[in-house]
Coordinates of C-alpha atoms (C1' of nucleotides) in Angstrom, one line a residue:
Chain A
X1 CA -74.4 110.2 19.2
X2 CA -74.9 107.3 17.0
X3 CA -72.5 107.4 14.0
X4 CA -74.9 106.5 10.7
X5 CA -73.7 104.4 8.3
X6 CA -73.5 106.8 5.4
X7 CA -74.4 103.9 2.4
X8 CA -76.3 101.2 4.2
X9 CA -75.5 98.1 2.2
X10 CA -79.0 96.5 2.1
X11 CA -78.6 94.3 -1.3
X12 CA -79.6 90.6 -1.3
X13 CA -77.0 87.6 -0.2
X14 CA -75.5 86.7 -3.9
X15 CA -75.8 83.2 -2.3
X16 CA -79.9 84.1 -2.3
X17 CA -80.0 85.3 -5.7
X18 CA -78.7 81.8 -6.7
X19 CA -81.3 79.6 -5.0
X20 CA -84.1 81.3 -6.8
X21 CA -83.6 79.7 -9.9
X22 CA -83.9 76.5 -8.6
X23 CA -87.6 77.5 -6.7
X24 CA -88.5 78.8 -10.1
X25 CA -87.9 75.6 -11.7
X26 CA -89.4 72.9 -9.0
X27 CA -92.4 75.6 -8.6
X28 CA -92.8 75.7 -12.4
X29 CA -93.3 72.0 -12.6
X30 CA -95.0 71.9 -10.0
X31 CA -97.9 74.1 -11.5
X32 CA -97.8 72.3 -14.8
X33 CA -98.5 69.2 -12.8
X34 CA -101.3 70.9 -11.9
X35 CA -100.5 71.9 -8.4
X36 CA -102.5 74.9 -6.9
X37 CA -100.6 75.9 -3.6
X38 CA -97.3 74.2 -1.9
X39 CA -95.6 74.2 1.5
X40 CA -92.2 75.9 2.3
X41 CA -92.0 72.2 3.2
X42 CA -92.9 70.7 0.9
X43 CA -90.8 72.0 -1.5
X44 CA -87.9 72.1 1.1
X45 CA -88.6 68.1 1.0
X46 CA -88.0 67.9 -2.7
X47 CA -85.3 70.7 -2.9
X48 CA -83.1 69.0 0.1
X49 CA -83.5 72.4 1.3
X50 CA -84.8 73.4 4.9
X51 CA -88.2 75.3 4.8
X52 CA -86.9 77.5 7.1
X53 CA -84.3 78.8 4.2
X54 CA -86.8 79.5 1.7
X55 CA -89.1 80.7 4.0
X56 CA -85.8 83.3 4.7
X57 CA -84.9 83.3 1.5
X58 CA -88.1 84.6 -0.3
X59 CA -88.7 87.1 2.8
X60 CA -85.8 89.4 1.1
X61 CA -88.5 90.3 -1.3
X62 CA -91.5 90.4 0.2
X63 CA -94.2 88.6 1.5
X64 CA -95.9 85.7 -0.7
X65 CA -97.7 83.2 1.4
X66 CA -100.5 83.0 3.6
X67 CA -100.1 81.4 6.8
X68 CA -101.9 78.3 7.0
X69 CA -102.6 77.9 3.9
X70 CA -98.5 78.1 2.3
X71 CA -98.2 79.7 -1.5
X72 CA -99.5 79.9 -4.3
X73 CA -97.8 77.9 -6.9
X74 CA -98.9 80.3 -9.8
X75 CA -98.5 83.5 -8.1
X76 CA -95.0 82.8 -6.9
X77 CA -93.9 81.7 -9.8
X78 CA -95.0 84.9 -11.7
X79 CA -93.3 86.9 -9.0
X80 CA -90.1 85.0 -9.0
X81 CA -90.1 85.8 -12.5
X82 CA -90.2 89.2 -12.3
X83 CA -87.5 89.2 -9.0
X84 CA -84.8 87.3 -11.8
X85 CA -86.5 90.3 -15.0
X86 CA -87.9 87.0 -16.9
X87 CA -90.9 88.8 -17.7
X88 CA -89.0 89.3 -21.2
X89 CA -87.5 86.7 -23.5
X90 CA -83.8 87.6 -23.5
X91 CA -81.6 86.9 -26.7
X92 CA -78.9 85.0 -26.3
X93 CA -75.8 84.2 -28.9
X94 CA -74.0 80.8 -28.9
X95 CA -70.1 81.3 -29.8
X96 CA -68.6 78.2 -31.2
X97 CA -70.5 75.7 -33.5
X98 CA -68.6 72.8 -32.0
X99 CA -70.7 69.8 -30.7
X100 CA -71.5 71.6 -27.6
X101 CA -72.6 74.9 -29.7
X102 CA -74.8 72.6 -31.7
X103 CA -76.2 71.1 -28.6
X104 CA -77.0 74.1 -26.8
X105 CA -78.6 75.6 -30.1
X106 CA -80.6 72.8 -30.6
X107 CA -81.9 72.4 -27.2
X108 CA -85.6 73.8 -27.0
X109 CA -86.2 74.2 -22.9
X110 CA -84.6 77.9 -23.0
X111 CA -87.7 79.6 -24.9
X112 CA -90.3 78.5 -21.8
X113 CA -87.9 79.9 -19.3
X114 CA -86.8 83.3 -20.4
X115 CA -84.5 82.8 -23.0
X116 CA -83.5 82.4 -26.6
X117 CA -81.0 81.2 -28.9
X118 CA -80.7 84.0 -31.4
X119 CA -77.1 84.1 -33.1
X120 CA -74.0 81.5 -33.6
X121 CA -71.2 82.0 -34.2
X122 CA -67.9 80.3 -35.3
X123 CA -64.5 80.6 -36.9
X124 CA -64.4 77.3 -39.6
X125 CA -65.4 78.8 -42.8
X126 CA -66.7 75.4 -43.6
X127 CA -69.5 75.7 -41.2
X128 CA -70.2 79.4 -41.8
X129 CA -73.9 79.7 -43.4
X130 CA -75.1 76.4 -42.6
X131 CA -78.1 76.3 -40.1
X132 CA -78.7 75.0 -37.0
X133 CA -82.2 74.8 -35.6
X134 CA -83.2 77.6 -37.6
X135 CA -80.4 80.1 -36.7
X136 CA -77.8 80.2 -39.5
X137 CA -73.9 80.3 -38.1
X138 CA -72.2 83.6 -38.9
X139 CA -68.8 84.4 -39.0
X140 CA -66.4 85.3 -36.3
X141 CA -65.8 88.7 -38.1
X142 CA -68.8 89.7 -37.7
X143 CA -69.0 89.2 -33.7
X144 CA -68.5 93.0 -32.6
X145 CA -70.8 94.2 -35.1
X146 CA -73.9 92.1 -34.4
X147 CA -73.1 92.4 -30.8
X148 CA -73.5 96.2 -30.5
X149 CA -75.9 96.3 -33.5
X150 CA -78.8 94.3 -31.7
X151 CA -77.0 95.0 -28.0
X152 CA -76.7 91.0 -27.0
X153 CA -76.4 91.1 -23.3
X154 CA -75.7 87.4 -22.9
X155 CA -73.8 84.5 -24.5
X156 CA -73.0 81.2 -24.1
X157 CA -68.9 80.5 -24.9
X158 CA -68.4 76.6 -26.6
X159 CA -65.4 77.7 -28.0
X160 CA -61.8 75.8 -27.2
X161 CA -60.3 76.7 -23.7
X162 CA -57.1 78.2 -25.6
X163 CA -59.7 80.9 -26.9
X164 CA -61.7 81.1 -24.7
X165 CA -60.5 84.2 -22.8
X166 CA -59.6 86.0 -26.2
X167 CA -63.3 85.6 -27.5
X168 CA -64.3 86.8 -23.6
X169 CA -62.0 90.1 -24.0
X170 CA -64.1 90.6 -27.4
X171 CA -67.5 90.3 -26.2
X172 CA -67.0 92.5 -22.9
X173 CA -65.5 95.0 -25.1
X174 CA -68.6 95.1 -27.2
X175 CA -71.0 94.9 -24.2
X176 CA -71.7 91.3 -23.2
X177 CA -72.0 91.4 -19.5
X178 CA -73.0 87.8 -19.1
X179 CA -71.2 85.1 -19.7
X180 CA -71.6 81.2 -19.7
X181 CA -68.4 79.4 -20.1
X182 CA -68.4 76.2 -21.4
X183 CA -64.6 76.1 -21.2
X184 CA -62.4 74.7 -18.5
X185 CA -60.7 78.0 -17.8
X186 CA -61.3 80.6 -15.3
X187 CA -62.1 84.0 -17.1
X188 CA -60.3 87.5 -15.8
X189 CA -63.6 89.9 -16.7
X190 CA -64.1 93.4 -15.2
X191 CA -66.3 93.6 -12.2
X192 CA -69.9 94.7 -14.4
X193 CA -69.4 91.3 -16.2
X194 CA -70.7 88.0 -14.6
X195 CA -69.7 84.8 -15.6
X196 CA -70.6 81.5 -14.8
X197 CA -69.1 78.2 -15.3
X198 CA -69.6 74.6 -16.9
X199 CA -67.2 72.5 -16.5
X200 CA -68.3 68.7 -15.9
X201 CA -64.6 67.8 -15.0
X202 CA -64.2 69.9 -12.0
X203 CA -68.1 68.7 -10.7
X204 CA -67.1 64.9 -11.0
X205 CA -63.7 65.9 -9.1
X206 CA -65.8 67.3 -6.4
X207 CA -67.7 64.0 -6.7
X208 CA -65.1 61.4 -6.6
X209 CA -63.8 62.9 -3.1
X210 CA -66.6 61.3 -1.7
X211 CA -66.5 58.4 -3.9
X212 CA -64.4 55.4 -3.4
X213 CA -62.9 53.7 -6.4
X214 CA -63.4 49.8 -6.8
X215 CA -60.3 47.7 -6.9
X216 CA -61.4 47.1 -10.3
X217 CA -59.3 50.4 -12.1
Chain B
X1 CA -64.3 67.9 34.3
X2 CA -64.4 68.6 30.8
X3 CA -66.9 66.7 28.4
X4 CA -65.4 65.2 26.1
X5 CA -67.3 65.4 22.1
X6 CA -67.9 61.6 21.3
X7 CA -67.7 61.8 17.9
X8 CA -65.5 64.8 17.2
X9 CA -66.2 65.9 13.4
X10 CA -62.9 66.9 11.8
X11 CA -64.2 66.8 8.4
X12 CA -63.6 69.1 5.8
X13 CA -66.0 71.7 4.9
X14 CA -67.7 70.4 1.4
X15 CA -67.5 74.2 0.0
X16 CA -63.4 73.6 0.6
X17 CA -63.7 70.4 -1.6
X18 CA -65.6 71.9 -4.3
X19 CA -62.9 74.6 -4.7
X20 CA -59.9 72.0 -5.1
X21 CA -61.4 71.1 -8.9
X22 CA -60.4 75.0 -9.8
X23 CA -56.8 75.1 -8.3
X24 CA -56.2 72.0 -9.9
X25 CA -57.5 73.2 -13.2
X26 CA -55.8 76.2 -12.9
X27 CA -52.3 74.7 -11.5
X28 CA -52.7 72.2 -14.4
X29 CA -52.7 75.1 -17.2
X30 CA -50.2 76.8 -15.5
X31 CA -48.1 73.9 -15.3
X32 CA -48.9 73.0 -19.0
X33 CA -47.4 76.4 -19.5
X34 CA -44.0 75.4 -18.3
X35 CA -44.6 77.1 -14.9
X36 CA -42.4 76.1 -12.0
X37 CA -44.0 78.1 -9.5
X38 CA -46.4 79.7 -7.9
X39 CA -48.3 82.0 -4.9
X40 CA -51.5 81.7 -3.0
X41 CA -51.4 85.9 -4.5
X42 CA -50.8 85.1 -8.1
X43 CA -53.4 82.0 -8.0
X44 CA -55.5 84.4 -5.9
X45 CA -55.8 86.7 -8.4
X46 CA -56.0 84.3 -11.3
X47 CA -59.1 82.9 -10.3
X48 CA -60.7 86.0 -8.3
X49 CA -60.1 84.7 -4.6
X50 CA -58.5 85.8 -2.0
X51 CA -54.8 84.2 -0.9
X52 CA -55.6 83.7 2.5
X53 CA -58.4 81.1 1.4
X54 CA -56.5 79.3 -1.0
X55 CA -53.8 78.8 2.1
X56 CA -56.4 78.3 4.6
X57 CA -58.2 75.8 2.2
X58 CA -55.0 73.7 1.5
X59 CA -53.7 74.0 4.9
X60 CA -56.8 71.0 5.7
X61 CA -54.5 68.7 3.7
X62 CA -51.3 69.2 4.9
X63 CA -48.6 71.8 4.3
X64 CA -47.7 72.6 0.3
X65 CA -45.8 75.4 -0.1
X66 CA -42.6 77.4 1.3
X67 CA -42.6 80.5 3.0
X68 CA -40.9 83.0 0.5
X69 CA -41.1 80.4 -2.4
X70 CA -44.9 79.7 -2.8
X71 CA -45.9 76.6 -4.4
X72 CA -43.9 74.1 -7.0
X73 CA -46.6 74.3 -9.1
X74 CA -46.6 70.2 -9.9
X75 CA -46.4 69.1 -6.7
X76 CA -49.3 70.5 -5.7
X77 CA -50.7 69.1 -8.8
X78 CA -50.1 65.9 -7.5
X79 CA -51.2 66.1 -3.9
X80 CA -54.4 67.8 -5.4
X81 CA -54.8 64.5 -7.4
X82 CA -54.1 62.6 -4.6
X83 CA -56.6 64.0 -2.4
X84 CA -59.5 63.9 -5.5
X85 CA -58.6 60.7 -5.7
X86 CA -57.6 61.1 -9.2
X87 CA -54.7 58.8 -9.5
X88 CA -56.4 56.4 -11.4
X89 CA -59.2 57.2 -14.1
X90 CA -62.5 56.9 -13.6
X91 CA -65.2 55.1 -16.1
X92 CA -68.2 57.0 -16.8
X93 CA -71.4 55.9 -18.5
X94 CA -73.5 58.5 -20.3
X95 CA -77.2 58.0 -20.3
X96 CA -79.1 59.4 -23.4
X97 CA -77.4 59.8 -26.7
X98 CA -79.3 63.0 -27.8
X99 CA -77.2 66.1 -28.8
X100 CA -76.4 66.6 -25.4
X101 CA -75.1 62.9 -24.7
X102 CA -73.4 62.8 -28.3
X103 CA -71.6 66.0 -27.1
X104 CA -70.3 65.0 -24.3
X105 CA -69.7 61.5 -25.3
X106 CA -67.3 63.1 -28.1
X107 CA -65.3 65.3 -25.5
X108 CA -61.9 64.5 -25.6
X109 CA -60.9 66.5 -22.3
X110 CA -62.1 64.1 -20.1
X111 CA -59.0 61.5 -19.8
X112 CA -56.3 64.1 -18.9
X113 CA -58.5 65.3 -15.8
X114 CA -59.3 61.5 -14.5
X115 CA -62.5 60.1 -16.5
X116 CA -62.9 58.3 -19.1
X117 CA -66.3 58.1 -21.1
X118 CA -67.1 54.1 -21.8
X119 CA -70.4 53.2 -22.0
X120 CA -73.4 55.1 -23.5
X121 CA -76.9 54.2 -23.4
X122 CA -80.6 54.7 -24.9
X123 CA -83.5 54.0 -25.5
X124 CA -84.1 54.6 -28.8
X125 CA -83.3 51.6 -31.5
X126 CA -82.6 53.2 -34.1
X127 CA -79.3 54.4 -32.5
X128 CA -78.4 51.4 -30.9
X129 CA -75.4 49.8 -32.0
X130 CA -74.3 53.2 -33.9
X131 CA -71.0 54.0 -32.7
X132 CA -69.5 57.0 -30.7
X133 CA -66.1 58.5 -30.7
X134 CA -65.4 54.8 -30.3
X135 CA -68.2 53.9 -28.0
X136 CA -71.2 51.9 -29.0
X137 CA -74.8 52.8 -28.1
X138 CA -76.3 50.2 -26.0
X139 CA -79.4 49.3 -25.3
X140 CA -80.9 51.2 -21.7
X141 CA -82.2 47.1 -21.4
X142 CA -78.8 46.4 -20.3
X143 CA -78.3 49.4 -18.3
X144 CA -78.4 47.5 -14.7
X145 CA -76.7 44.4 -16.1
X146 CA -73.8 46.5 -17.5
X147 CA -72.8 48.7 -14.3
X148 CA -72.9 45.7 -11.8
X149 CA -70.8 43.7 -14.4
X150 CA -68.4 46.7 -14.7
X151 CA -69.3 48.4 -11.4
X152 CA -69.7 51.8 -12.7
X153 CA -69.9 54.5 -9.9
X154 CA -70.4 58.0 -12.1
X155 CA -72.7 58.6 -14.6
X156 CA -73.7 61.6 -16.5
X157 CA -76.9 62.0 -17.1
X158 CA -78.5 63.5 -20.4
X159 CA -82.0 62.5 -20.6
X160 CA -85.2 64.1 -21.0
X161 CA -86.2 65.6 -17.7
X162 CA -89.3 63.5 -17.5
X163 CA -87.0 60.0 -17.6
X164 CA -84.4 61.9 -15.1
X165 CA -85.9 60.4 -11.7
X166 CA -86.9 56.7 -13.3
X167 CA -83.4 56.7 -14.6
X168 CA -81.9 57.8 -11.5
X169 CA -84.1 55.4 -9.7
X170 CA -82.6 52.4 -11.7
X171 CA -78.7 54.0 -11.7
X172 CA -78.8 53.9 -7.9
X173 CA -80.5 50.6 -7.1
X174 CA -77.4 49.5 -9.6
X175 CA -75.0 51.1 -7.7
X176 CA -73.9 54.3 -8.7
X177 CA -72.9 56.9 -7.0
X178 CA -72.2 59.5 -8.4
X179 CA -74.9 61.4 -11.1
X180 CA -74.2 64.4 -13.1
X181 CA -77.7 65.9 -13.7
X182 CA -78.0 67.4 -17.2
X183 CA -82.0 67.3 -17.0
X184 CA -83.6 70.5 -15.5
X185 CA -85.0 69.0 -12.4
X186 CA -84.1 68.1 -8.8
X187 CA -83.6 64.5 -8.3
X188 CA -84.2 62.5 -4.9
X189 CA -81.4 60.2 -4.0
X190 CA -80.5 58.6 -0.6
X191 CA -77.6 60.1 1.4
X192 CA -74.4 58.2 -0.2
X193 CA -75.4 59.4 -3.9
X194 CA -73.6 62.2 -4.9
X195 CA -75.2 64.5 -7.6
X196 CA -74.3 67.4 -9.3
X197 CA -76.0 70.1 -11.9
X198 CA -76.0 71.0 -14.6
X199 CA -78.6 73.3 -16.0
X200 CA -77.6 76.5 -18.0
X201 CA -80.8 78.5 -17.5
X202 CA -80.5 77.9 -14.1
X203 CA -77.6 79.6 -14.2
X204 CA -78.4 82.3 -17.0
X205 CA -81.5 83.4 -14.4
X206 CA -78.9 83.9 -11.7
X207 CA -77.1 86.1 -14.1
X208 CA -80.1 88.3 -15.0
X209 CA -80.8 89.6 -12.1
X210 CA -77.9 91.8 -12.2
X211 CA -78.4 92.8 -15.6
X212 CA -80.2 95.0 -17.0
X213 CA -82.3 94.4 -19.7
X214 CA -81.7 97.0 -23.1
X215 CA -85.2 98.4 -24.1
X216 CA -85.6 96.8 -27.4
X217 CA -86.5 93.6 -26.5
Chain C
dT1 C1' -23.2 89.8 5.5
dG2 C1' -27.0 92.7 5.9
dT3 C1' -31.1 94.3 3.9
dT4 C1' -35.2 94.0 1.6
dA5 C1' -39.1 91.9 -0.6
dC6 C1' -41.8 87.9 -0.6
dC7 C1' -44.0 84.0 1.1
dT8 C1' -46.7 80.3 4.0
dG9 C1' -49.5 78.6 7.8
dT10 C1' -52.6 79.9 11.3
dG11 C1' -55.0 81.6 15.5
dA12 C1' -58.3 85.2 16.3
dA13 C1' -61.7 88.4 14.6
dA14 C1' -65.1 89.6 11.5
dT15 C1' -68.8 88.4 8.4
dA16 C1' -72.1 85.6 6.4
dT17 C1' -75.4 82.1 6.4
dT18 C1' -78.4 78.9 8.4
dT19 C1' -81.3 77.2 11.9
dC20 C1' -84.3 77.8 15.8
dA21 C1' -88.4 78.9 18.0
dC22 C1' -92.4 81.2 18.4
dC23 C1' -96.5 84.3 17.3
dA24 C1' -100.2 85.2 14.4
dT25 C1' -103.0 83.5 11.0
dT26 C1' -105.7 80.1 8.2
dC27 C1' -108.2 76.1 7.3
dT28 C1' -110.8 71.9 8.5
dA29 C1' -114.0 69.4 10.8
dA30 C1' -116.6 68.2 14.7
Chain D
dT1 C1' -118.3 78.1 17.4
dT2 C1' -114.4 75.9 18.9
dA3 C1' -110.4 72.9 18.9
dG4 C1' -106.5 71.3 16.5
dA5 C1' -103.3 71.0 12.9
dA6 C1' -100.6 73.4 9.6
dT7 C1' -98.2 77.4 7.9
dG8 C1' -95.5 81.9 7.0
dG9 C1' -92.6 85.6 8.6
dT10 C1' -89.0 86.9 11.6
dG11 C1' -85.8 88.3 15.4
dA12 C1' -82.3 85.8 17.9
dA13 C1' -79.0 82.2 18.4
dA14 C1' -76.1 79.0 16.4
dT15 C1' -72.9 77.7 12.8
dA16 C1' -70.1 78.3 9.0
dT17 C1' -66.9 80.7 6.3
dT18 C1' -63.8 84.3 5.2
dT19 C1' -60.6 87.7 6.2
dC20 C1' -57.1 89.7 9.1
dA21 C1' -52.7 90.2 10.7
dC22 C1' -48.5 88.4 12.1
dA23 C1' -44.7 85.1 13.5
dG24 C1' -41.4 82.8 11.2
dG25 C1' -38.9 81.4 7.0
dT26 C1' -36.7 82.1 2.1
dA27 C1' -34.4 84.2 -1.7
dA28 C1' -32.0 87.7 -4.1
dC29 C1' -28.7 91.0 -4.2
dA30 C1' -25.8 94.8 -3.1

DNA sequence: TGTTACCTGTGAAATATTTCACCATTCTAA
DNA sequence: TTAGAATGGTGAAATATTTCACAGGTAACA
């Protein structure tokens, strides 16, 4: 008598879940190139990626090519969309008005791929008011409120590493359950909350393993 | 008669290398903090991985710690350097001085953590010559003169993503090594260039997945 | 000194991930 | 209509990575 397991875990590699932003993005240009249909190949050729992982890889969703002919550049891309919920815009707050804040505010390329900068925010009173690509910065005071008032899901943390973890506590507690960090400092979060990190520092470390120095420095 | 493997490959797995960055960012703050010690647990717990793969990780390296003791906390500091080759600092270029490049150009955490931000180019004139935390804009004209004059092996790249493969194109043939994408494309590089990404929607999409989106948007 | 609570480093086991290899299908062109 | 080349989906096999679990070793303290 086989013994059934009671809660078949069935859920999608985390590992997955991360490639497909990557597919979205080649496949994206791709079509605005002009491209009809592609190859598992093909774009495992420009990816660095076997075709035989994103052949895998997109089978945990369904099935979206046509054998012989490969995908359809459109069509995948509207489905990939809809795996990652990009079908809406999702509004995003910047916290800190630093260099970084300002650059991420400023930057247009989130609006075609499923997001918007909506709020900043930042503690210098001196800054408070003034306006940055059309969003004016607010005060820290009013964080919680406007969090829980127009329920911001995700933000984007430029704020000093020494704060960082302080401003994290604050927006979990007001329901922030995604999290960019721009900080070099690991976040403690509850387990709801995902977070994801930017740190240029700790990728050219992983870099300069592989590297060897000149004798010049 | 047993075969013997030719070419025996004792090297370390690259997922390994890429978590040394986040000990030593995290050892480095704890340190900072006046920290003497430490455990595989505690660091475990701090970053939201399990002791055993911290000590299996650093046990490639060599042997750290003390049984009942842990870790001296800048010790391992060190040998982490060590092994990153961080012991001297690196020169970086940045190429495009757009928010992005004017952002990072003005970072002052690079120097503690082993890089140093000295050269910074584009193509526009009208900010050539204007001056940077220090650093002058130069002209991308010079780009290949400057890094096989100065033999620059990382750059950091902050260009629009339609200049990100020409650029890359040129960096390589010049002899660098290392790239830190900030475009949102893939970029094609022979075997001995490292690159690294950096794209926050990539990222954000990742995230999405697992939330769910509130119904007024 | 004896006892207890902690630690590391590490083979072995357990999981997770990637790759292989092949069938069925599609398209092209002779 | 048929032959040949290309392609997706997918179990099975191969690798890679993580976790387990325990033999020492250390420190603190009664």
């Amino acid at each position: 008598m086989a013994l059934i397991a009671p809660d078949k875990e069935n859920q999608i590699p985390d590992i997955v879940i991360g490639r497909l932003p990557v597919y979205l993005r080649a496949l994206a240009y791709m079509h605005q190139q002009g491209k009809r249909t592609t190859s598992s190949s093909e774009l495992g050729r420009r990816l660095g990626i076997s075709s035989a992982q994103i052949r895998k890889d997109l089978s945990h969703f369904g099935e979206f090519g046509k054998q012989g002919t490969g995908y359809h550049v459109q069509h995948l891309v509207k489905e990939l969309r809809l795996i990652l919920k990009l079908d809406k815009i999702w509004p995003v707050a910047v916290i800190g008005a630093g260099f970084l804040g300002h650059a991420l505010a400023s930057y247009n390329g989130f609006e075609e791929r499923g997001f918007q900068i909506r709020w900043i925010f930042d503690t210098d009173p001196t800054q408070i008011g003034k306006v940055i690509n059309d969003i004016p910065i607010q005060s820290m005071n009013e964080l919680e409120k406007t969090i829980e008032l127009e329920t911001i899901k995700i933000a984007l943390l430029a704020v000093p590493a020494i704060h960082a973890q302080s401003v994290t506590d604050r927006l979990v507690d007001a329901g922030v359950e995604g999290i960019l960090n721009y900080a070099p400092i690991n976040l403690v979060v509850p387990d709801h909350v995902n977070v994801g990190y930017s740190d240029p520092v700790v990728q050219l470390q992983h870099m300069t393993y592989y590297i060897n120095p000149n004798e010049k420095f």
